[in-house]
Short mmCIF file of C-alpha atoms in Angstrom, two decimals:
data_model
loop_
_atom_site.label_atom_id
_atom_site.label_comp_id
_atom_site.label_asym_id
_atom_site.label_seq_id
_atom_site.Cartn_x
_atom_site.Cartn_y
_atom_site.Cartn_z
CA UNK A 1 25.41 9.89 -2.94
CA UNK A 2 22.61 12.12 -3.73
CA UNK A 3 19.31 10.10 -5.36
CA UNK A 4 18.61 10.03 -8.95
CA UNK A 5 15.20 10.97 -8.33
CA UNK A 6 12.82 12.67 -5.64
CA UNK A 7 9.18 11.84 -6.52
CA UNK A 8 7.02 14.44 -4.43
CA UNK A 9 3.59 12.90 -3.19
CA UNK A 10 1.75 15.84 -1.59
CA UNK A 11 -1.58 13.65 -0.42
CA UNK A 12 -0.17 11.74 2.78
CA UNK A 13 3.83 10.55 3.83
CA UNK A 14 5.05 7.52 2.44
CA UNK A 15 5.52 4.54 4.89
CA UNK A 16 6.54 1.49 2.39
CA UNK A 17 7.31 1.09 -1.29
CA UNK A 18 7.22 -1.96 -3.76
CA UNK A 19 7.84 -2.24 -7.62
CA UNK A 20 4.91 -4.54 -9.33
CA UNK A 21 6.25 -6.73 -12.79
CA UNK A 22 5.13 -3.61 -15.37
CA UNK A 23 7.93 -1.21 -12.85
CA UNK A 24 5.57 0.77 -11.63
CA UNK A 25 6.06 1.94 -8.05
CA UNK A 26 3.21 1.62 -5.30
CA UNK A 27 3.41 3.57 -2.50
CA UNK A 28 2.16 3.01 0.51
CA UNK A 29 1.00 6.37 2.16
CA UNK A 30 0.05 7.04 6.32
CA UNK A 31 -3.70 8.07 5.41
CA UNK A 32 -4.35 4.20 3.85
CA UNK A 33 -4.41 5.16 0.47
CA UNK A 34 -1.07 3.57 -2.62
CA UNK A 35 -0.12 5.70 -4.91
CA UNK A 36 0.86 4.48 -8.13
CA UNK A 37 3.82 5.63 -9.92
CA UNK A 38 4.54 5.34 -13.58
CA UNK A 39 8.35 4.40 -14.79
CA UNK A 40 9.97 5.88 -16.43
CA UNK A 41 10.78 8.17 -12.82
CA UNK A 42 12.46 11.55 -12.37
CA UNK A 43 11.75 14.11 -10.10
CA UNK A 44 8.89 15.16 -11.86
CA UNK A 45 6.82 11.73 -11.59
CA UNK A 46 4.19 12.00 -9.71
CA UNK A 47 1.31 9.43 -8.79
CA UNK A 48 -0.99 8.75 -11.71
CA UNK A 49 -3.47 7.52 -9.81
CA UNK A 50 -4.68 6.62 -6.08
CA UNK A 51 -6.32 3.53 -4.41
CA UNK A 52 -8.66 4.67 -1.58
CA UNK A 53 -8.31 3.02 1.59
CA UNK A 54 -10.27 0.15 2.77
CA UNK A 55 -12.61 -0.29 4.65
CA UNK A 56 -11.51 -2.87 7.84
CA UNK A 57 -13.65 -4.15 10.43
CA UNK A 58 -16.19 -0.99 9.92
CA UNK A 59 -13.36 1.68 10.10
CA UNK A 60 -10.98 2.88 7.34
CA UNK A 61 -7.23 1.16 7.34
CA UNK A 62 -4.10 3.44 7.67
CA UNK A 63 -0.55 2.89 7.85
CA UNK A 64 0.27 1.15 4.90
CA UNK A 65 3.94 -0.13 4.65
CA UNK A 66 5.20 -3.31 3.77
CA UNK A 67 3.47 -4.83 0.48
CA UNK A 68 4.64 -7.66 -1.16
CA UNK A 69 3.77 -9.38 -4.58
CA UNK A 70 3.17 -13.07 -4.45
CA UNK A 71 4.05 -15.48 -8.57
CA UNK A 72 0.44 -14.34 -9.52
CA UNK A 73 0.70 -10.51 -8.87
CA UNK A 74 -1.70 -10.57 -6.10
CA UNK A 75 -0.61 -7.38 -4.20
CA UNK A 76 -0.60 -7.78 -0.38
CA UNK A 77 -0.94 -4.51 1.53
CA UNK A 78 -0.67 -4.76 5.19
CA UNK A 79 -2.44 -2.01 7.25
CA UNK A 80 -1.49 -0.97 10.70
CA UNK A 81 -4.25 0.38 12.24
CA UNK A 82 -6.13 3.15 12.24
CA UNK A 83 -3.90 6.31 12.72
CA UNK A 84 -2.76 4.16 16.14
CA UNK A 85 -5.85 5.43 17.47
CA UNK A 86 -7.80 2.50 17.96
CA UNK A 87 -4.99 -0.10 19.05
CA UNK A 88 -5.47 -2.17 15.75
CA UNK A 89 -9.16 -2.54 15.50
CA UNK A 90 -9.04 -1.93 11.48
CA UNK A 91 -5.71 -3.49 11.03
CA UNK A 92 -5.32 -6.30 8.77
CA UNK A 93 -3.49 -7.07 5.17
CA UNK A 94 -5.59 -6.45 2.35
CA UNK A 95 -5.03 -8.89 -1.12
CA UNK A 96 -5.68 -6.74 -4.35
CA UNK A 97 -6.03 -8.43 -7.90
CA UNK A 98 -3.82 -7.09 -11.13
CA UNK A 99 -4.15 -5.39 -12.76
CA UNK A 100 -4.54 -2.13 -10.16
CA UNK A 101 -6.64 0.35 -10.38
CA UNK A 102 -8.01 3.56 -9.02
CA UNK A 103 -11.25 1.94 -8.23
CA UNK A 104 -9.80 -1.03 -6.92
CA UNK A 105 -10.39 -3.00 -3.23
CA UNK A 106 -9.19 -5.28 -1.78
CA UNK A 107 -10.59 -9.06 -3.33
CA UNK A 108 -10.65 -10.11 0.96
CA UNK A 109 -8.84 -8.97 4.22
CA UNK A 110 -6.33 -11.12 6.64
CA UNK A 111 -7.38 -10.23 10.20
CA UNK A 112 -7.00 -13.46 12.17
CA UNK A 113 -4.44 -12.82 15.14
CA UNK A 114 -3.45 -9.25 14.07
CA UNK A 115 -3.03 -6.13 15.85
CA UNK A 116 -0.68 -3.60 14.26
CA UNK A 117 1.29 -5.48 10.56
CA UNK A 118 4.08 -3.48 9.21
CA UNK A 119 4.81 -6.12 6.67
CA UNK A 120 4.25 -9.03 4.33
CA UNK A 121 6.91 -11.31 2.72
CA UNK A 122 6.82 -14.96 0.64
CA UNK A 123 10.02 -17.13 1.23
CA UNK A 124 10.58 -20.67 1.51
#
């Protein structure tokens, strides 16, 4: 089956995806930055805005993949590394506040006893 819709993001390749409660779709790109897709989505969509990456342990995050959205809409974004280049030295997951934003950061950053996160989940 072919998809219903191919939404083109020409800034950096997507590495993880996650609806938030309104249905909008944050992507997670390679260069650190989420892009934030409005519903309703066609091929057309494209991001109407982008969150910058953080700032980690004095380096800027990349490789974003994985996010998860705990009961209060807290958005948890892990973030491998640095490209790979540095073997993890910026990695960590950064927590983000709703409602977000293109200004937004990250409220703090988990970094205790990680190296390279590819993902987040909540489960019992």
């Amino acid at each position: 089956n072919a998809p219903a819709a191919v939404i083109a993001i020409a800034k950096a390749k997507p590495f993880g995806v996650k609806l938030n409660a309104a249905g909008q779709l944050i992507v997670g790109l390679v260069d650190g930055e989420l892009a934030l897709v409005n519903p309703p989505f066609s091929s057309g969509s494209t991001p109407a805005f982008y969150v910058a990456a953080p700032t980690i342990n004095g380096g800027i995050a990349m490789d974003v993949g994985g996010e998860t959205i705990d009961a209060a809409g807290n958005l948890y974004v892990p973030y491998g590394s640095n490209g790979g280049a540095n073997n993890g030295l910026n990695a960590g997951v950064g927590v983000f506040a709703p409602p977000l934003g293109a200004s937004s950061v990250p409220l703090f950053a988990i970094r205790a006893g990680l190296t390279k996160p590819t993902g987040t989940a909540f489960g019992r």
